[in-house]
PDB file of C-alpha atoms in Angstrom:
ATOM      1  CA  SER A   1      23.700 -26.493  -3.326  1.00 48.00           C
ATOM      2  CA  VAL A   2      24.637 -28.251  -6.422  1.00 56.00           C
ATOM      3  CA  SER A   3      26.310 -25.596  -8.321  1.00 54.00           C
ATOM      4  CA  LYS A   4      27.115 -26.378 -12.006  1.00 62.00           C
ATOM      5  CA  PRO A   5      24.511 -26.196 -14.735  1.00 74.00           C
ATOM      6  CA  PRO A   6      23.056 -27.778 -16.580  1.00 83.00           C
ATOM      7  CA  LEU A   7      21.934 -29.710 -13.598  1.00 85.00           C
ATOM      8  CA  ARG A   8      18.207 -29.587 -12.686  1.00 90.00           C
ATOM      9  CA  LEU A   9      16.591 -30.002  -9.123  1.00 92.00           C
ATOM     10  CA  ARG A  10      13.255 -31.342  -8.138  1.00 93.00           C
ATOM     11  CA  TRP A  11      11.926 -31.729  -4.603  1.00 92.00           C
ATOM     12  CA  LEU A  12      10.751 -35.492  -4.129  1.00 94.00           C
ATOM     13  CA  PRO A  13       8.054 -36.438  -1.817  1.00 91.00           C
ATOM     14  CA  THR A  14       9.246 -37.436   1.671  1.00 89.00           C
ATOM     15  CA  LEU A  15       8.486 -40.981   2.674  1.00 90.00           C
ATOM     16  CA  ALA A  16       6.100 -41.645   5.676  1.00 87.00           C
ATOM     17  CA  ASN A  17       7.925 -41.822   9.176  1.00 84.00           C
ATOM     18  CA  VAL A  18      11.264 -40.060   7.724  1.00 85.00           C
ATOM     19  CA  PRO A  19      12.518 -37.669  10.516  1.00 80.00           C
ATOM     20  CA  ASN A  20      12.152 -33.899   9.609  1.00 81.00           C
ATOM     21  CA  PHE A  21      15.100 -32.150   7.849  1.00 87.00           C
ATOM     22  CA  VAL A  22      16.193 -35.154   5.778  1.00 91.00           C
ATOM     23  CA  VAL A  23      14.848 -33.866   2.393  1.00 93.00           C
ATOM     24  CA  PRO A  24      15.124 -35.835  -0.855  1.00 96.00           C
ATOM     25  CA  VAL A  25      15.933 -34.008  -4.255  1.00 95.00           C
ATOM     26  CA  GLU A  26      16.107 -35.401  -7.555  1.00 95.00           C
ATOM     27  CA  VAL A  27      19.050 -34.239  -9.602  1.00 94.00           C
ATOM     28  CA  THR A  28      19.063 -34.681 -13.276  1.00 93.00           C
ATOM     29  CA  GLY A  29      21.438 -33.490 -15.923  1.00 89.00           C
ATOM     30  CA  PRO A  30      24.702 -34.967 -17.365  1.00 87.00           C
ATOM     31  CA  ILE A  31      24.883 -37.041 -14.044  1.00 89.00           C
ATOM     32  CA  ASP A  32      21.632 -38.147 -12.420  1.00 94.00           C
ATOM     33  CA  PHE A  33      21.315 -38.677  -8.758  1.00 96.00           C
ATOM     34  CA  THR A  34      19.207 -38.322  -5.592  1.00 97.00           C
ATOM     35  CA  LEU A  35      20.391 -35.794  -3.159  1.00 97.00           C
ATOM     36  CA  PHE A  36      19.453 -35.848   0.404  1.00 96.00           C
ATOM     37  CA  ALA A  37      19.681 -32.391   2.137  1.00 95.00           C
ATOM     38  CA  VAL A  38      20.275 -33.143   6.031  1.00 95.00           C
ATOM     39  CA  TRP A  39      19.903 -31.009   9.017  1.00 92.00           C
ATOM     40  CA  SER A  40      20.042 -33.252  12.115  1.00 88.00           C
ATOM     41  CA  LYS A  41      18.531 -31.683  15.053  1.00 83.00           C
ATOM     42  CA  THR A  42      17.612 -32.485  18.761  1.00 77.00           C
ATOM     43  CA  SER A  43      13.984 -31.470  18.697  1.00 64.00           C
ATOM     44  CA  GLN A  44      12.336 -34.340  16.972  1.00 70.00           C
ATOM     45  CA  ARG A  45      11.402 -37.884  17.621  1.00 77.00           C
ATOM     46  CA  TYR A  46      14.793 -39.244  16.623  1.00 76.00           C
ATOM     47  CA  ARG A  47      17.518 -36.985  17.798  1.00 74.00           C
ATOM     48  CA  TYR A  48      20.761 -36.080  15.807  1.00 84.00           C
ATOM     49  CA  VAL A  49      22.398 -38.893  14.203  1.00 88.00           C
ATOM     50  CA  GLN A  50      19.571 -41.287  14.901  1.00 89.00           C
ATOM     51  CA  ALA A  51      17.529 -39.228  12.741  1.00 90.00           C
ATOM     52  CA  VAL A  52      19.907 -39.538   9.726  1.00 92.00           C
ATOM     53  CA  VAL A  53      20.235 -43.378  10.442  1.00 93.00           C
ATOM     54  CA  ARG A  54      16.351 -43.705  10.485  1.00 91.00           C
ATOM     55  CA  ALA A  55      16.242 -41.847   7.046  1.00 93.00           C
ATOM     56  CA  VAL A  56      18.673 -43.978   5.339  1.00 95.00           C
ATOM     57  CA  GLU A  57      17.029 -47.139   6.545  1.00 94.00           C
ATOM     58  CA  THR A  58      13.660 -45.712   5.344  1.00 94.00           C
ATOM     59  CA  TYR A  59      15.142 -44.909   2.050  1.00 95.00           C
ATOM     60  CA  ARG A  60      17.080 -48.053   1.382  1.00 94.00           C
ATOM     61  CA  LYS A  61      15.250 -48.803  -1.762  1.00 95.00           C
ATOM     62  CA  THR A  62      16.239 -45.390  -3.224  1.00 95.00           C
ATOM     63  CA  PHE A  63      19.981 -46.314  -2.375  1.00 95.00           C
ATOM     64  CA  ALA A  64      19.587 -49.523  -4.184  1.00 94.00           C
ATOM     65  CA  VAL A  65      18.395 -48.036  -7.537  1.00 94.00           C
ATOM     66  CA  SER A  66      19.849 -44.486  -7.565  1.00 94.00           C
ATOM     67  CA  ALA A  67      23.209 -42.865  -6.976  1.00 96.00           C
ATOM     68  CA  CYS A  68      22.758 -41.006  -3.709  1.00 98.00           C
ATOM     69  CA  VAL A  69      24.370 -38.013  -2.188  1.00 97.00           C
ATOM     70  CA  LEU A  70      23.953 -36.999   1.558  1.00 97.00           C
ATOM     71  CA  LEU A  71      25.153 -33.649   2.580  1.00 96.00           C
ATOM     72  CA  GLY A  72      24.529 -31.067   5.215  1.00 96.00           C
ATOM     73  CA  ASP A  73      24.638 -30.553   8.981  1.00 95.00           C
ATOM     74  CA  PHE A  74      24.845 -34.007  10.558  1.00 94.00           C
ATOM     75  CA  ASN A  75      25.557 -32.732  14.043  1.00 92.00           C
ATOM     76  CA  SER A  76      27.408 -35.931  14.539  1.00 93.00           C
ATOM     77  CA  SER A  77      30.943 -37.077  15.085  1.00 94.00           C
ATOM     78  CA  ALA A  78      32.497 -40.407  15.952  1.00 95.00           C
ATOM     79  CA  LYS A  79      33.853 -38.419  19.074  1.00 94.00           C
ATOM     80  CA  TRP A  80      30.280 -38.825  20.434  1.00 92.00           C
ATOM     81  CA  ASP A  81      29.455 -42.300  19.610  1.00 93.00           C
ATOM     82  CA  ASN A  82      29.058 -43.098  23.310  1.00 94.00           C
ATOM     83  CA  GLN A  83      26.175 -40.606  23.652  1.00 90.00           C
ATOM     84  CA  HIS A  84      23.921 -42.538  21.367  1.00 87.00           C
ATOM     85  CA  PRO A  85      22.845 -46.304  20.949  1.00 89.00           C
ATOM     86  CA  SER A  86      25.438 -48.249  19.308  1.00 92.00           C
ATOM     87  CA  ALA A  87      23.105 -49.221  16.436  1.00 90.00           C
ATOM     88  CA  SER A  88      22.481 -45.631  15.712  1.00 88.00           C
ATOM     89  CA  ASN A  89      25.578 -43.715  16.529  1.00 92.00           C
ATOM     90  CA  HIS A  90      27.884 -41.907  14.125  1.00 94.00           C
ATOM     91  CA  SER A  91      30.183 -45.003  13.350  1.00 96.00           C
ATOM     92  CA  ALA A  92      26.904 -47.132  12.948  1.00 95.00           C
ATOM     93  CA  LEU A  93      25.907 -44.428  10.274  1.00 96.00           C
ATOM     94  CA  ILE A  94      29.248 -44.692   8.541  1.00 97.00           C
ATOM     95  CA  THR A  95      28.854 -48.410   8.224  1.00 97.00           C
ATOM     96  CA  LEU A  96      25.352 -48.172   6.894  1.00 96.00           C
ATOM     97  CA  LEU A  97      26.334 -45.720   4.363  1.00 97.00           C
ATOM     98  CA  ALA A  98      29.160 -48.061   3.384  1.00 97.00           C
ATOM     99  CA  GLU A  99      26.810 -50.858   3.046  1.00 96.00           C
ATOM    100  CA  HIS A 100      25.031 -48.651   0.453  1.00 97.00           C
ATOM    101  CA  GLY A 101      28.421 -47.812  -1.192  1.00 97.00           C
ATOM    102  CA  LEU A 102      28.822 -44.260   0.034  1.00 98.00           C
ATOM    103  CA  ALA A 103      31.971 -42.685   1.526  1.00 98.00           C
ATOM    104  CA  SER A 104      32.711 -39.243   2.914  1.00 98.00           C
ATOM    105  CA  ALA A 105      34.246 -36.988   0.310  1.00 98.00           C
ATOM    106  CA  TYR A 106      36.185 -35.222   3.053  1.00 98.00           C
ATOM    107  CA  HIS A 107      37.745 -38.359   4.501  1.00 97.00           C
ATOM    108  CA  CYS A 108      38.566 -39.820   1.285  1.00 97.00           C
ATOM    109  CA  PHE A 109      40.123 -36.743  -0.208  1.00 97.00           C
ATOM    110  CA  ILE A 110      41.897 -35.526   3.043  1.00 97.00           C
ATOM    111  CA  SER A 111      42.757 -39.045   4.143  1.00 97.00           C
ATOM    112  CA  GLU A 112      41.780 -38.468   7.864  1.00 97.00           C
ATOM    113  CA  ALA A 113      39.747 -40.900  10.241  1.00 96.00           C
ATOM    114  CA  GLN A 114      36.280 -40.067  11.302  1.00 96.00           C
ATOM    115  CA  GLY A 115      36.422 -38.261  14.666  1.00 95.00           C
ATOM    116  CA  ILE A 116      39.915 -36.921  14.481  1.00 95.00           C
ATOM    117  CA  GLU A 117      39.445 -34.224  11.615  1.00 96.00           C
ATOM    118  CA  SER A 118      41.755 -31.419  11.385  1.00 97.00           C
ATOM    119  CA  ARG A 119      39.607 -29.089   9.837  1.00 97.00           C
ATOM    120  CA  PRO A 120      36.510 -28.050  11.816  1.00 96.00           C
ATOM    121  CA  THR A 121      33.134 -27.409  10.027  1.00 97.00           C
ATOM    122  CA  TYR A 122      31.374 -26.005  13.205  1.00 95.00           C
ATOM    123  CA  TYR A 123      32.436 -23.714  16.116  1.00 95.00           C
ATOM    124  CA  HIS A 124      30.175 -24.129  18.922  1.00 93.00           C
ATOM    125  CA  ARG A 125      28.505 -20.773  20.051  1.00 91.00           C
ATOM    126  CA  TRP A 126      30.856 -19.113  17.573  1.00 93.00           C
ATOM    127  CA  ASN A 127      33.871 -20.042  19.697  1.00 92.00           C
ATOM    128  CA  GLU A 128      37.214 -20.481  17.726  1.00 94.00           C
ATOM    129  CA  HIS A 129      38.286 -22.663  20.717  1.00 95.00           C
ATOM    130  CA  SER A 130      35.355 -25.216  20.467  1.00 94.00           C
ATOM    131  CA  PRO A 131      35.770 -26.538  16.972  1.00 95.00           C
ATOM    132  CA  PHE A 132      33.873 -29.770  15.493  1.00 95.00           C
ATOM    133  CA  HIS A 133      33.622 -31.530  12.267  1.00 96.00           C
ATOM    134  CA  ILE A 134      29.964 -32.140  11.965  1.00 95.00           C
ATOM    135  CA  ASP A 135      29.022 -31.024   8.352  1.00 96.00           C
ATOM    136  CA  CYS A 136      29.370 -33.861   5.705  1.00 96.00           C
ATOM    137  CA  CYS A 137      29.181 -34.977   2.167  1.00 98.00           C
ATOM    138  CA  PHE A 138      28.557 -38.514   1.576  1.00 98.00           C
ATOM    139  CA  LEU A 139      28.821 -39.604  -2.038  1.00 97.00           C
ATOM    140  CA  PRO A 140      29.148 -42.955  -4.119  1.00 97.00           C
ATOM    141  CA  GLY A 141      32.504 -44.606  -3.391  1.00 96.00           C
ATOM    142  CA  SER A 142      32.949 -44.894  -7.088  1.00 95.00           C
ATOM    143  CA  TRP A 143      32.990 -40.965  -7.346  1.00 96.00           C
ATOM    144  CA  ALA A 144      35.847 -40.734  -4.566  1.00 95.00           C
ATOM    145  CA  GLU A 145      38.551 -41.304  -7.166  1.00 93.00           C
ATOM    146  CA  GLN A 146      37.220 -38.398  -9.374  1.00 95.00           C
ATOM    147  CA  ILE A 147      37.084 -35.790  -6.432  1.00 97.00           C
ATOM    148  CA  THR A 148      39.647 -32.989  -7.474  1.00 96.00           C
ATOM    149  CA  HIS A 149      39.333 -30.743  -4.451  1.00 97.00           C
ATOM    150  CA  VAL A 150      37.749 -30.570  -0.973  1.00 98.00           C
ATOM    151  CA  GLU A 151      37.930 -27.315   1.030  1.00 97.00           C
ATOM    152  CA  VAL A 152      36.511 -26.191   4.459  1.00 97.00           C
ATOM    153  CA  GLY A 153      35.984 -22.493   4.884  1.00 96.00           C
ATOM    154  CA  GLY A 154      38.279 -20.783   7.600  1.00 94.00           C
ATOM    155  CA  PHE A 155      37.179 -19.540  10.882  1.00 95.00           C
ATOM    156  CA  ASP A 156      37.963 -16.002  10.004  1.00 95.00           C
ATOM    157  CA  ASP A 157      36.372 -16.005   6.563  1.00 94.00           C
ATOM    158  CA  TRP A 158      32.880 -16.929   7.818  1.00 94.00           C
ATOM    159  CA  LYS A 159      32.858 -16.019  11.599  1.00 92.00           C
ATOM    160  CA  GLY A 160      30.527 -13.066  10.872  1.00 92.00           C
ATOM    161  CA  LEU A 161      28.140 -15.260   8.871  1.00 94.00           C
ATOM    162  CA  SER A 162      27.841 -18.596  10.588  1.00 95.00           C
ATOM    163  CA  ASP A 163      28.982 -20.749  13.246  1.00 94.00           C
ATOM    164  CA  HIS A 164      29.263 -23.569  10.552  1.00 95.00           C
ATOM    165  CA  ARG A 165      31.783 -23.474   7.589  1.00 96.00           C
ATOM    166  CA  PRO A 166      30.986 -24.569   4.055  1.00 96.00           C
ATOM    167  CA  VAL A 167      32.449 -27.791   2.809  1.00 96.00           C
ATOM    168  CA  VAL A 168      33.141 -27.439  -0.980  1.00 96.00           C
ATOM    169  CA  VAL A 169      33.520 -30.696  -2.950  1.00 96.00           C
ATOM    170  CA  ASP A 170      34.587 -30.651  -6.612  1.00 95.00           C
ATOM    171  CA  ILE A 171      34.326 -33.638  -8.492  1.00 93.00           C
ATOM    172  CA  ASP A 172      35.184 -34.313 -12.175  1.00 92.00           C
ATOM    173  CA  LEU A 173      32.201 -36.480 -13.197  1.00 81.00           C
ATOM    174  CA  ILE A 174      31.327 -37.080 -16.991  1.00 68.00           C
ATOM    175  CA  SER A 175      28.556 -39.508 -17.717  1.00 53.00           C
ATOM    176  CA  GLU A 176      28.922 -41.467 -20.967  1.00 47.00           C
ATOM    177  CA  GLU A 177      26.219 -39.556 -22.667  1.00 46.00           C
ATOM    178  CA  ALA A 178      27.778 -36.131 -21.477  1.00 43.00           C
ATOM    179  CA  ALA A 179      31.239 -37.126 -22.567  1.00 42.00           C
ATOM    180  CA  ASP A 180      30.801 -35.439 -25.831  1.00 41.00           C
ATOM    181  CA  THR A 181      29.340 -32.142 -24.448  1.00 42.00           C
ATOM    182  CA  ASP A 182      31.741 -30.680 -22.455  1.00 44.00           C
ATOM    183  CA  ALA A 183      29.391 -30.711 -19.409  1.00 44.00           C
ATOM    184  CA  GLY A 184      31.899 -32.393 -16.972  1.00 50.00           C
ATOM    185  CA  GLY A 185      32.232 -31.166 -13.355  1.00 55.00           C
ATOM    186  CA  VAL A 186      29.830 -31.120 -10.477  1.00 56.00           C
ATOM    187  CA  GLY A 187      30.553 -28.818  -7.625  1.00 60.00           C
ATOM    188  CA  ILE A 188      28.757 -29.745  -4.203  1.00 61.00           C
ATOM    189  CA  LEU A 189      28.653 -27.235  -1.202  1.00 59.00           C
ATOM    190  CA  THR A 190      27.294 -28.044   2.238  1.00 55.00           C
TER     191      THR A 190
END
């Protein structure tokens, strides 16, 4: 969720041929952007990361005219690139998002490479010994320098609630219009 008022959210129509569970949301306020909520799953025509690649390709015009944020459960990692076609694996997605000017908030702030993350966001079958980093927040690269904090919830703190862990991204963004109004930061939680 985008957590700091006075931001307003409005569901946008989903384009034809976009895989399920990539949902566009218009965010307006001191900072306007399009948010894509992602839950990449296996039980659809385009599986896992392939669905996200397809959605980004389908929404390419939105990426050209709006600041965009993609966040959620991508069920994807560079570790698994060999399990998907090279044109639609995790590394291909990272390249595609970079072409649209997006970067991973976690990877920019923590300075880790894709596929070798030290902070897991998911524990397969709730098992502490089966960790993966598959929940992501991609945002405009121009926002990366304004990230003030990134935190991934710990295993013990969340083990009774979910097999996933929240990724909290704090960004100190102030639009020129809002610079005089004290409405600065945006908090993003995947």
